[in-house]
Structures are given as structure tokens and as C-alpha cells.
Tab-separated table of C-alpha atoms in Angstrom:
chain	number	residue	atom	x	y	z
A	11	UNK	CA	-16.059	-15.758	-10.234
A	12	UNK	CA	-16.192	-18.284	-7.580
A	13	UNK	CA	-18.079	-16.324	-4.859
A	14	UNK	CA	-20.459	-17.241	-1.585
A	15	UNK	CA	-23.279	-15.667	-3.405
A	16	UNK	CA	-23.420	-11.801	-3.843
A	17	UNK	CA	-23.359	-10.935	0.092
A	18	UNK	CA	-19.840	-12.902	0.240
A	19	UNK	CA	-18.394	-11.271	-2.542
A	20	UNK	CA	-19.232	-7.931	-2.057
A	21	UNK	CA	-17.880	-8.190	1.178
A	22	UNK	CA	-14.566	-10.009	0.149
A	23	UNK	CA	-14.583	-7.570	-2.361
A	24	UNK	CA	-14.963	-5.009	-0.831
A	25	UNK	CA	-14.158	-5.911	2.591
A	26	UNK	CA	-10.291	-4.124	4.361
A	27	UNK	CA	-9.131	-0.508	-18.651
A	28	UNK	CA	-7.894	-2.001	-21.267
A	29	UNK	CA	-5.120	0.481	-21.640
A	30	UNK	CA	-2.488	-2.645	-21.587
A	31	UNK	CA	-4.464	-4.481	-23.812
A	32	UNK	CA	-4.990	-1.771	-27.035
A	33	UNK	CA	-1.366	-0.654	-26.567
A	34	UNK	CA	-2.583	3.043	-25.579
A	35	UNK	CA	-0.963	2.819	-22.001
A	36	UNK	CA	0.757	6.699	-21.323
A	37	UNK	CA	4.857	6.360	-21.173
A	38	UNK	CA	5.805	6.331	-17.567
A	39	UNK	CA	7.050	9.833	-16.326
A	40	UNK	CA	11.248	9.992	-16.860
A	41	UNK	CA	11.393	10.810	-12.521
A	42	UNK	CA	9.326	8.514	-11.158
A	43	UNK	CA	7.258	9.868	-8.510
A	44	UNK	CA	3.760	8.832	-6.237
A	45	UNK	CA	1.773	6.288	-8.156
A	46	UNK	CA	-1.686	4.608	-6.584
A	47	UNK	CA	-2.449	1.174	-7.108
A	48	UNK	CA	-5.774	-0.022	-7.970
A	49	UNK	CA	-6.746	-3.762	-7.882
A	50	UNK	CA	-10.181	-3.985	-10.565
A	51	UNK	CA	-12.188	-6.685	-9.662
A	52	UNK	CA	-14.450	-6.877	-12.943
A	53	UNK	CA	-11.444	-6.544	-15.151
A	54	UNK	CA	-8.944	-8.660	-14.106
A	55	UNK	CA	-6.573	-6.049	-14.461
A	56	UNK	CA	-4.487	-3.452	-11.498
A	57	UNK	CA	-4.902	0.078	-12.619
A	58	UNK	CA	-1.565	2.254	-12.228
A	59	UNK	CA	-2.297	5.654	-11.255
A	60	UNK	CA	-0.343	8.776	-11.096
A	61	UNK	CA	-1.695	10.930	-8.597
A	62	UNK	CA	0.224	14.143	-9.747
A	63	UNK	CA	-1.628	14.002	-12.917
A	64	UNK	CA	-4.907	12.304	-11.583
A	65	UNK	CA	-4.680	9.953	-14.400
A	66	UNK	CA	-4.248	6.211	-15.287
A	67	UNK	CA	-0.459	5.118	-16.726
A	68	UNK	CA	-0.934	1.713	-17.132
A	69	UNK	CA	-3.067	-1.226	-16.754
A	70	UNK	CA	-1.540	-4.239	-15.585
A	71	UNK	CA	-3.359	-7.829	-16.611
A	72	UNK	CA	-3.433	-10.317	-13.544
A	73	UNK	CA	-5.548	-13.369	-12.558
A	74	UNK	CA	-9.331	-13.857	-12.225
A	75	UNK	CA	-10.925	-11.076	-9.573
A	76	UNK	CA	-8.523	-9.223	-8.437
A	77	UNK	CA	-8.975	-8.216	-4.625
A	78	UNK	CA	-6.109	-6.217	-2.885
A	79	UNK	CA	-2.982	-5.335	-3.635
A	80	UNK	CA	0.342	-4.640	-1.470
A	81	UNK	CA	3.735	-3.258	-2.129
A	82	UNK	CA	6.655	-4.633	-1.187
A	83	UNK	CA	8.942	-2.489	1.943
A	84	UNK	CA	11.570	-2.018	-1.064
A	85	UNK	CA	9.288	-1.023	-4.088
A	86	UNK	CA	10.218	-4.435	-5.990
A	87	UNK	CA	7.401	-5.731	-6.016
A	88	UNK	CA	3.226	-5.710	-6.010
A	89	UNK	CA	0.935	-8.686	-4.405
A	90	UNK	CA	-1.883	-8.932	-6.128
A	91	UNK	CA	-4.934	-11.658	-4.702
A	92	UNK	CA	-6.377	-13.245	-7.422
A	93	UNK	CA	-9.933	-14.016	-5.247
A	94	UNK	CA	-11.778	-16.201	-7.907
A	95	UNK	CA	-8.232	-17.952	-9.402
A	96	UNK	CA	-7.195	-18.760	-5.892
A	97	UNK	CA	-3.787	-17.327	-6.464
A	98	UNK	CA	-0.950	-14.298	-5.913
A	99	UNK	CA	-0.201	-12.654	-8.909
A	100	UNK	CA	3.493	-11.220	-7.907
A	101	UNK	CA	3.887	-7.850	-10.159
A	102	UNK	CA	7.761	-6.211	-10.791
A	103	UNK	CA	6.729	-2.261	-10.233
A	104	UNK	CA	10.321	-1.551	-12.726
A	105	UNK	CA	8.236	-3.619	-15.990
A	106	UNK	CA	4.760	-3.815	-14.560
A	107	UNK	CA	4.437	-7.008	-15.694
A	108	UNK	CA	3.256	-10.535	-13.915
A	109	UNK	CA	6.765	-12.185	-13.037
A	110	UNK	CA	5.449	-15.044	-10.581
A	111	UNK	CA	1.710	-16.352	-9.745
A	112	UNK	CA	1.566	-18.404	-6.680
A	113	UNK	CA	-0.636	-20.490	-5.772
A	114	UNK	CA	-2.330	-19.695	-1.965
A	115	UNK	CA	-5.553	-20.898	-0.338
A	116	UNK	CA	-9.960	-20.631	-1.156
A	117	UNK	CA	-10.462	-17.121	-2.286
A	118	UNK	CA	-7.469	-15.176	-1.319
A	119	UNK	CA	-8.946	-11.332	-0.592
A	120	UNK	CA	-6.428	-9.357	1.963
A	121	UNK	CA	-2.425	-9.698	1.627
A	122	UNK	CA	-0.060	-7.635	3.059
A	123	UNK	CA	3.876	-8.052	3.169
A	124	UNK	CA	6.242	-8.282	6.530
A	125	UNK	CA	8.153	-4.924	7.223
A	126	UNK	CA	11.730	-7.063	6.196
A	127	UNK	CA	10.240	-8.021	3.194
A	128	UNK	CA	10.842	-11.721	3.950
A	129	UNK	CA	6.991	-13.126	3.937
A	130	UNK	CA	3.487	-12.470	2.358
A	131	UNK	CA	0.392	-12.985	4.166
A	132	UNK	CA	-2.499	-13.711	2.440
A	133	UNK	CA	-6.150	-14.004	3.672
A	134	UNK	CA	-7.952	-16.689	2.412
A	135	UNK	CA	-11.735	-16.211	3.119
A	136	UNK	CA	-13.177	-18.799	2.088
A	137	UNK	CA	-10.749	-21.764	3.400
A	138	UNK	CA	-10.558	-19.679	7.136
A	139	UNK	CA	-6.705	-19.676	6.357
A	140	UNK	CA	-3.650	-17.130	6.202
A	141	UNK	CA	-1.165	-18.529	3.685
A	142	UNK	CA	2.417	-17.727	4.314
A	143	UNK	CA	4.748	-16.941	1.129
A	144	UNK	CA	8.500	-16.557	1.146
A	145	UNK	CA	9.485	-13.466	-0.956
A	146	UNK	CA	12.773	-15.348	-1.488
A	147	UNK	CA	11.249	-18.736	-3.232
A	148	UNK	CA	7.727	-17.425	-4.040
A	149	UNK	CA	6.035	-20.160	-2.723
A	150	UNK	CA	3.868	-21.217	0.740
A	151	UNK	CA	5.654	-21.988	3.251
A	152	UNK	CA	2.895	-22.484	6.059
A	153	UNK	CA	-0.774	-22.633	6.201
A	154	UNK	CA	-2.490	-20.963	9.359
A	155	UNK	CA	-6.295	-21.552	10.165
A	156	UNK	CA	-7.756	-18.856	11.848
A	157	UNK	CA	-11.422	-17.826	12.590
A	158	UNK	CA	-14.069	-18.186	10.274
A	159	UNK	CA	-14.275	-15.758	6.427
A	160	UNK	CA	-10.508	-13.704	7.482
A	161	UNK	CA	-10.640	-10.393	5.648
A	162	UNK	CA	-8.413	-7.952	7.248
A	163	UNK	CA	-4.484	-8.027	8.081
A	164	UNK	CA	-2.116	-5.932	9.968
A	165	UNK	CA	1.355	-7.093	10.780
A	166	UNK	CA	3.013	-4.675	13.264
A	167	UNK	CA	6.249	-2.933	12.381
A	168	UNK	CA	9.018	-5.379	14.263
A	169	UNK	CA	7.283	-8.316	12.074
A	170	UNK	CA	6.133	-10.191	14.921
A	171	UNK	CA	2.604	-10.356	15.327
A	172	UNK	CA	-0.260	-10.461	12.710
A	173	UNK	CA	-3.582	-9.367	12.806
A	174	UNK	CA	-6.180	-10.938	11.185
A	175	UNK	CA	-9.924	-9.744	10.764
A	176	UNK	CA	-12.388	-12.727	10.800
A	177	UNK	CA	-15.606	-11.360	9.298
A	178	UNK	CA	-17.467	-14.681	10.014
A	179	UNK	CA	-16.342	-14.926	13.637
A	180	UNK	CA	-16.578	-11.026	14.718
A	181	UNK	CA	-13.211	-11.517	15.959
A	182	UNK	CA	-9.159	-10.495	15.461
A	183	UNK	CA	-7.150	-13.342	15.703
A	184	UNK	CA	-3.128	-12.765	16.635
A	185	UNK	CA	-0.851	-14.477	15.035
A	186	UNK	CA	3.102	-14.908	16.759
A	187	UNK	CA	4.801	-14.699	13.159
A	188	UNK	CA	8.070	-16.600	14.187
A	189	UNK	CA	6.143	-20.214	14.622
A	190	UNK	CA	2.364	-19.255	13.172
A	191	UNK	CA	1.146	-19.670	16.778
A	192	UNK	CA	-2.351	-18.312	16.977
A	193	UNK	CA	-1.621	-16.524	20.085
A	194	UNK	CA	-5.394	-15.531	20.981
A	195	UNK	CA	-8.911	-13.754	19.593
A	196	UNK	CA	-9.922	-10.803	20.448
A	197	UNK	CA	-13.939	-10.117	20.410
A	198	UNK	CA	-14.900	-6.907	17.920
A	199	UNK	CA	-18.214	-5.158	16.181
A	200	UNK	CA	-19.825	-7.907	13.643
A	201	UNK	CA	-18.573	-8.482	10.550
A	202	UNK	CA	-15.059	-6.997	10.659
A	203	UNK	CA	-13.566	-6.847	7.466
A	204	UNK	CA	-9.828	-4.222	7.544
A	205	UNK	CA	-7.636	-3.642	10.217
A	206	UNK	CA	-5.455	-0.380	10.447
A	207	UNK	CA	-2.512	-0.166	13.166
A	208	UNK	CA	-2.040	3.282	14.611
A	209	UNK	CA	2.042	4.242	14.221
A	210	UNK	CA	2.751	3.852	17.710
A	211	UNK	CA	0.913	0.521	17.551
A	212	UNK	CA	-0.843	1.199	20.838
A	213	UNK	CA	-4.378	0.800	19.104
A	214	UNK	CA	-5.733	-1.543	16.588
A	215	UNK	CA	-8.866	0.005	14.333
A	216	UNK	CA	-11.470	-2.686	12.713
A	217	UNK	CA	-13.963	-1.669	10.631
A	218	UNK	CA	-17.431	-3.424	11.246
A	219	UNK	CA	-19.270	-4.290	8.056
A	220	UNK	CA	-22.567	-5.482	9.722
A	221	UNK	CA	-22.461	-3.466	12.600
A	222	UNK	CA	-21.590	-0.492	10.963
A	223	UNK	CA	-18.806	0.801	13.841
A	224	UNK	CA	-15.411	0.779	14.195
A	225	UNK	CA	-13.708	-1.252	17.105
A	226	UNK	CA	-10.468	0.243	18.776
A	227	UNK	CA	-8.934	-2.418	19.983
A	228	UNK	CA	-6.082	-1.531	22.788
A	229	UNK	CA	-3.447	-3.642	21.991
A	230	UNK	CA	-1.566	-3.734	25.350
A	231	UNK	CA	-4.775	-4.981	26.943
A	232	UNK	CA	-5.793	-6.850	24.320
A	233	UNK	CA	-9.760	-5.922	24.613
A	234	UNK	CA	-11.834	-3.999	22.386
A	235	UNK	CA	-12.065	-0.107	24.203
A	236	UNK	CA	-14.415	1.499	22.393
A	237	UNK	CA	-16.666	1.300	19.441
A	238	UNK	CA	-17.475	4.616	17.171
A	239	UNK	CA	-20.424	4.935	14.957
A	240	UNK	CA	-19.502	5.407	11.549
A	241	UNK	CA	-21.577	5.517	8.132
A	242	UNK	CA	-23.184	2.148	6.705
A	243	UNK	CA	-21.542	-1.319	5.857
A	244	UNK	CA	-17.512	0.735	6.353
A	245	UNK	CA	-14.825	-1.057	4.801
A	246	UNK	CA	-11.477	0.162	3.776
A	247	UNK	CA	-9.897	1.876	6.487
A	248	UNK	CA	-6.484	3.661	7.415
A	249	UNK	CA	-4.455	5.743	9.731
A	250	UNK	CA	-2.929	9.027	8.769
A	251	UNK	CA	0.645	8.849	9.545
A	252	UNK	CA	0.879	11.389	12.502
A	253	UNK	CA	-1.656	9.275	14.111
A	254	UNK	CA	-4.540	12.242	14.819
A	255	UNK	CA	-7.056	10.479	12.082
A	256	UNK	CA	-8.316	7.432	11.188
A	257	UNK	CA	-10.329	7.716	8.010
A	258	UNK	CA	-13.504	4.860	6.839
A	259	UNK	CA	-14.626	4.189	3.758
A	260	UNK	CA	-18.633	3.583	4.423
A	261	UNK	CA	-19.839	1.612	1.524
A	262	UNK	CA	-23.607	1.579	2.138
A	263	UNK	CA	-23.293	5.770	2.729
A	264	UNK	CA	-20.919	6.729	-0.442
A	265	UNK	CA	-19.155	8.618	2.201
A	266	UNK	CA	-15.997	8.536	3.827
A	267	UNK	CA	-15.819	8.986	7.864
A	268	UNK	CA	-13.141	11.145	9.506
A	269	UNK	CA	-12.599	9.742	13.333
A	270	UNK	CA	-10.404	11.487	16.255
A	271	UNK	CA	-8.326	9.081	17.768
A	272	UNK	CA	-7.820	11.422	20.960
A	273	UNK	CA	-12.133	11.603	20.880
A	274	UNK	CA	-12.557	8.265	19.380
A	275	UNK	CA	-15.496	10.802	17.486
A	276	UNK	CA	-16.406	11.360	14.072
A	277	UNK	CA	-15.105	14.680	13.315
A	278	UNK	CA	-16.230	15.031	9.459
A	279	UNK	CA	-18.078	12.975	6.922
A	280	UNK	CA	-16.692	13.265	3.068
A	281	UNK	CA	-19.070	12.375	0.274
A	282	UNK	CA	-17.121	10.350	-2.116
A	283	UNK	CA	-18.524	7.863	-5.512
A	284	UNK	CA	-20.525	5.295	-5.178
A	285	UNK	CA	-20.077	2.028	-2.875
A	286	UNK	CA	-16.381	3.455	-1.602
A	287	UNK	CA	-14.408	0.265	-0.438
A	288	UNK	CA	-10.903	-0.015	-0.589
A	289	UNK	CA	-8.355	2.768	0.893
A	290	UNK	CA	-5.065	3.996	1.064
A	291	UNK	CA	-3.518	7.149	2.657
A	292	UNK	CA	-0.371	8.663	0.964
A	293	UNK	CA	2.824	8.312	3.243
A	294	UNK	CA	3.206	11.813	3.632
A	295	UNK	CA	-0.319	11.818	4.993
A	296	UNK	CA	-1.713	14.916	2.522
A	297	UNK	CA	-4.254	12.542	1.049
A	298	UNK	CA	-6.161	9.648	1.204
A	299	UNK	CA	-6.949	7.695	-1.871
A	300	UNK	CA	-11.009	5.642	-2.138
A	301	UNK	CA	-11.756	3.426	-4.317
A	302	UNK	CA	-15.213	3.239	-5.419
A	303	UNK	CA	-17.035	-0.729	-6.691
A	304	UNK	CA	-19.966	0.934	-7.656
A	305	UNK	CA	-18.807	3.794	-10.175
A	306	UNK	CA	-15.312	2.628	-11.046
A	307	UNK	CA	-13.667	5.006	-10.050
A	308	UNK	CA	-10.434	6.316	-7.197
A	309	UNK	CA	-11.391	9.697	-5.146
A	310	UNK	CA	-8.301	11.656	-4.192
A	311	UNK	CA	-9.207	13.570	-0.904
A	312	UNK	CA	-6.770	16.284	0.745
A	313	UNK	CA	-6.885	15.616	4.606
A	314	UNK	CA	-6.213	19.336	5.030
A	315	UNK	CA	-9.539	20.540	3.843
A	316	UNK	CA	-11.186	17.243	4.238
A	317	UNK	CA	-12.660	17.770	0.023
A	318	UNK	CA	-12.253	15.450	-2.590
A	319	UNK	CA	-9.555	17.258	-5.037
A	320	UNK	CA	-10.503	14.855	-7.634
A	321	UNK	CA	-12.179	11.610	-9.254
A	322	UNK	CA	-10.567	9.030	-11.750
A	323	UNK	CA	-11.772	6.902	-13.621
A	324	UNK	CA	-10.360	3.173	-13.731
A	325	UNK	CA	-10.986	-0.130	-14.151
A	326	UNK	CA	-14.636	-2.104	-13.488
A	327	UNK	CA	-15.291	-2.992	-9.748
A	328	UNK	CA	-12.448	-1.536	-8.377
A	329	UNK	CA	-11.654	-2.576	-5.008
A	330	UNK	CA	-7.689	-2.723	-3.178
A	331	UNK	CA	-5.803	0.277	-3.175
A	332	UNK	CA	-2.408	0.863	-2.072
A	333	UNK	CA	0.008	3.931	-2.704
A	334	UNK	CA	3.758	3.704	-3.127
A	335	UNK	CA	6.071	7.011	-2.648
A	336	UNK	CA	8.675	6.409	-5.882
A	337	UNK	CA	8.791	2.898	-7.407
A	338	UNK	CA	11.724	2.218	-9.737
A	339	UNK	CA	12.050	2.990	-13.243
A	340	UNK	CA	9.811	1.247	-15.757
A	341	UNK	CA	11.570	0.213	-18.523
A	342	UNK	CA	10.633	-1.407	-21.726
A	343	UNK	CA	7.143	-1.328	-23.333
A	344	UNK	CA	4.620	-0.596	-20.552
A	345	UNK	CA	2.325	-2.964	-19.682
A	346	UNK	CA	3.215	-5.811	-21.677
């Protein structure tokens, strides 16, 4: 795995098994439902998990060290960064199978998709560039340098404006999506790694690896506002839907930090697996998902109670996470 030396790529790892290959993957449920992506960094593979059953369905085979994943606004399809093959892999949710693999910038880690399901942005951290993918043709379509190591993205709902997390410049660079105009930099905590937009997109969150904080970033001012304490080296991070919680996933503390965005506090502190990274929240908001590098495993947490309802195992090193209410249908042999 092509990597700056273990400090780089724990942090792009990190930072924001073999079911498919013995032919023991579980049929897909006949009504699809919930299912949790898992992108496994060690294994080269994106576990498929169905959160109603807390198990894995499938395992999907994709390129060399596989970073985050992202679903398209229709359910279609899932972006998978390939961080050590310097590639997309582009995944059809109906087959779960690999249907395109695109080829991006150094070490994609972060991608995320535009709200009309038009373009893919993808982080490249170690070439300090955002590649730009048409969903239509699958292939780049612009190159954008930003600041130095980009981790983090956030695209805001009307597709405008990106956000990008530079971990090497301790900054947020915006991005006017309509021209790839980088518009401006906003200063943050050090080493910023994932960005979260609250749902009125009035506040930006960035989670500090080195600095172990998280920045709230006002986005109508366009200055950093405040700066909460969380646990050590945080990492994945995400808003609950009604916009009341943000919720941290602190590597170095195998803990998970609940902050108040009216207090801009930490209300609650979950113990999760070891070296939590990645993180998703369900759209419904009733639970967050944590992915854990260190003990291969996703912790399911119920943001009622603030307890983990339960632990399951998947692939080695797993690090993206994203959930998905009701893909389509699988059909044919899954994982194949």
C-alpha cells in the first residue's frame, strides 16, 4: 500500500471477509431495507451490512486499500476510493458488483457525490487535489488543487459549494462547484481530517486529528466560532438529522463524543471498539454507525440512550462507512 509512512496512512485511513470470495455470502433479504456500508482497508473488499440483523450480507471485492465509500442521491450506485490503486471503484448497489473503476488523483481517501447526482468529488491526499468525475461518462472532468494532504468533503445541499478538509494546511478550502474556483480558506484546529454540514447549513463541523477539537466553522461569516474539546486524534464525524447532535469518533480514546450544537459542549462520551474512525448516522437519525481500524469491527449505537446496541464483525482495517435507507433489489448471484 502506497502510504506516507504509518502516520499518513492511518490518518488517510482513518481520517473523515471473504464472504464473496468462498461463495458463503447470505441471499439478500426479498424487501430490501437499511444496509451499512463498510469500506475494509486490509481486505480490499466493502463489507455490506444489514443493520436489522446486525450481520454481514455480502462482501464486495474492489481495488487496493479501500478508504471511503459514498452512495449515490438515487441508490444506483457506491464510490468506493481505492487509496493505494489511485482509483474509484464505481459499485451497482442492484448486483453489488464493480461496474466502472476510474482512474482519479495520488491516494484518493474522501469522495462524496453532488446532491443531483451529476459529479463525484474525490480527495486526493497525497497529490493536494479534488478530482471531479461525471456520473454520466465516469471519467475526470477537472482537477482542483487545494491545500496541502485534503481529507474531508462536504458539498452543501444546492450543489454549489464544496468543502474540503486540508489536514496538512489546518485549513477548509471552498470550492464554487460551477467553475472549480477555489473561492477562499478558512483557518481550523490542526490536522483536520472530516467535515460534517449541519441541515440548515449554517455551521460547518471539522474534526481536528492533531489537535484533538472540533472546529465550528460559521459558514455565513466564514470564520472558525468555536472549538470543543473532544477525545484523542477524532476522526469520523456526523450530524444527526434534526441538527441537536453532532457525534465524533475519537480514535486515540476508543470512544465516541456526543457534542450540543446549541452548547457547542460535550454532552456524553460512548465507549465503542478499538481505534473508531469512520462514521455514519442513519437518515432517520435513531443510530449512528462506527467503524473500528483496530478490531475490525462496525458499532451500532442508538442516539436515544446514547449505548452501543451492538458490534459486528467485518472486514480487516475497516475504515469509510456510509448508510443507505433501501437500495434496489439485488439480483443474480451476490457478490460475484
Amino acid at each position: 500500500m502506497t502510504r506516507n509512512g504509518d502516520l499518513v496512512r492511518r490518518t488517510a485511513a482513518v481520517l473523515c471477509a471473504t464472504a464473496a470470495l468462498t461463495g458463503l455470502a447470505a441471499a439478500p433479504p426479498e424487501r430490501p431495507g437499511p444496509v451499512v456500508y463498510v469500506a475494509n482497508l486490509h481486505s480490499d473488499t466493502v463489507s455490506v451490512v444489514d443493520p436489522r440483523t446486525g450481520g454481514v450480507v455480502d462482501d464486495v471485492p474492489v481495488g487496493d486499500g479501500p478508504d471511503s465509500v459514498a452512495v449515490s442521491p438515487d441508490g444506483a450506485r457506491l464510490y468506493v476510493t481505492d487509496s493505494a490503486a489511485d482509483t474509484v471503484s464505481v459499485i451497482d448497489t442492484r448486483t453489488r458488483t464493480v461496474v466502472e473503476t476510474i482512474g482519479v488523483g495520488r491516494e484518493p481517501s474522501r469522495v462524496t457525490v453532488s446532491p443531483d447526482n451529476e459529479r463525484i468529488y474525490v480527495a486526493n491526499v497525497a497529490g493536494d487535489t479534488v478530482s471531479v468525475i461525471s456520473a454520466a461518462t465516469a471519467t475526470v472532468t477537472d482537477t482542483i488543487a487545494v491545500g496541502d494532504a485534503p481529507l474531508g468533503l462536504a458539498v452543501t445541499p444546492d450543489g454549489r459549494t464544496l468543502y474540503v478538509a486540508n489536514a496538512g494546511s489546518d485549513s477548509v478550502s471552498v470550492i464554487r462547484t460551477d467553475d472549480g474556483t477555489v473561492t477562499g480558506a478558512v483557518p481550523v484546529g490542526a490536522g483536520p481530517t472530516a467535515l460534517a454540514l449541519a441541515p440548515d447549513c449554517r455551521h460547518l463541523y471539522v474534526s481536528n486529528l492533531t489537535s484533538d477539537d472540533v472546529s465550528v466553522v460559521d459558514l455565513r461569516e466564514g470564520t472558525e466560532t468555536a472549538r470543543v474539546p473532544v477525545g484523542d486524534q477524532p476522526a469520523g464525524i456526523g450530524v444527526r438529522p434534526d441538527g441537536r447532535r453532532v457525534y465524533v469518533a475519537d480514535i486515540g480514546s476508543d470512544t465516541v463524543s456526543v457534542i450540543s450544537t446549541r452548547s457547542h459542549t460535550v454532552t456524553d462520551t460512548i465507549a465503542v471498539g478499538d481505534g473508531p474512525n469512520g462514521l455514519a448516522i442513519a437518515s432517520d437519525g435513531s443510530h449512528v454507525h462506527v467503524s473500528n481500524f483496530d478490531a475490525d469491527t462496525l458499532t451500532v449505537i442508538d442516539t436515544e440512550t446514547s449505548t452501543p446496541t451492538a458490534t459486528i464483525p467485518v472486514g480487516n482495517g475497516p475504515t469509510g462507512v456510509a448508510t443507505q435507507t433501501a437500495p434496489p433489489t439485488p439480483s443474480g448471484p451476490a457478490g460475484v
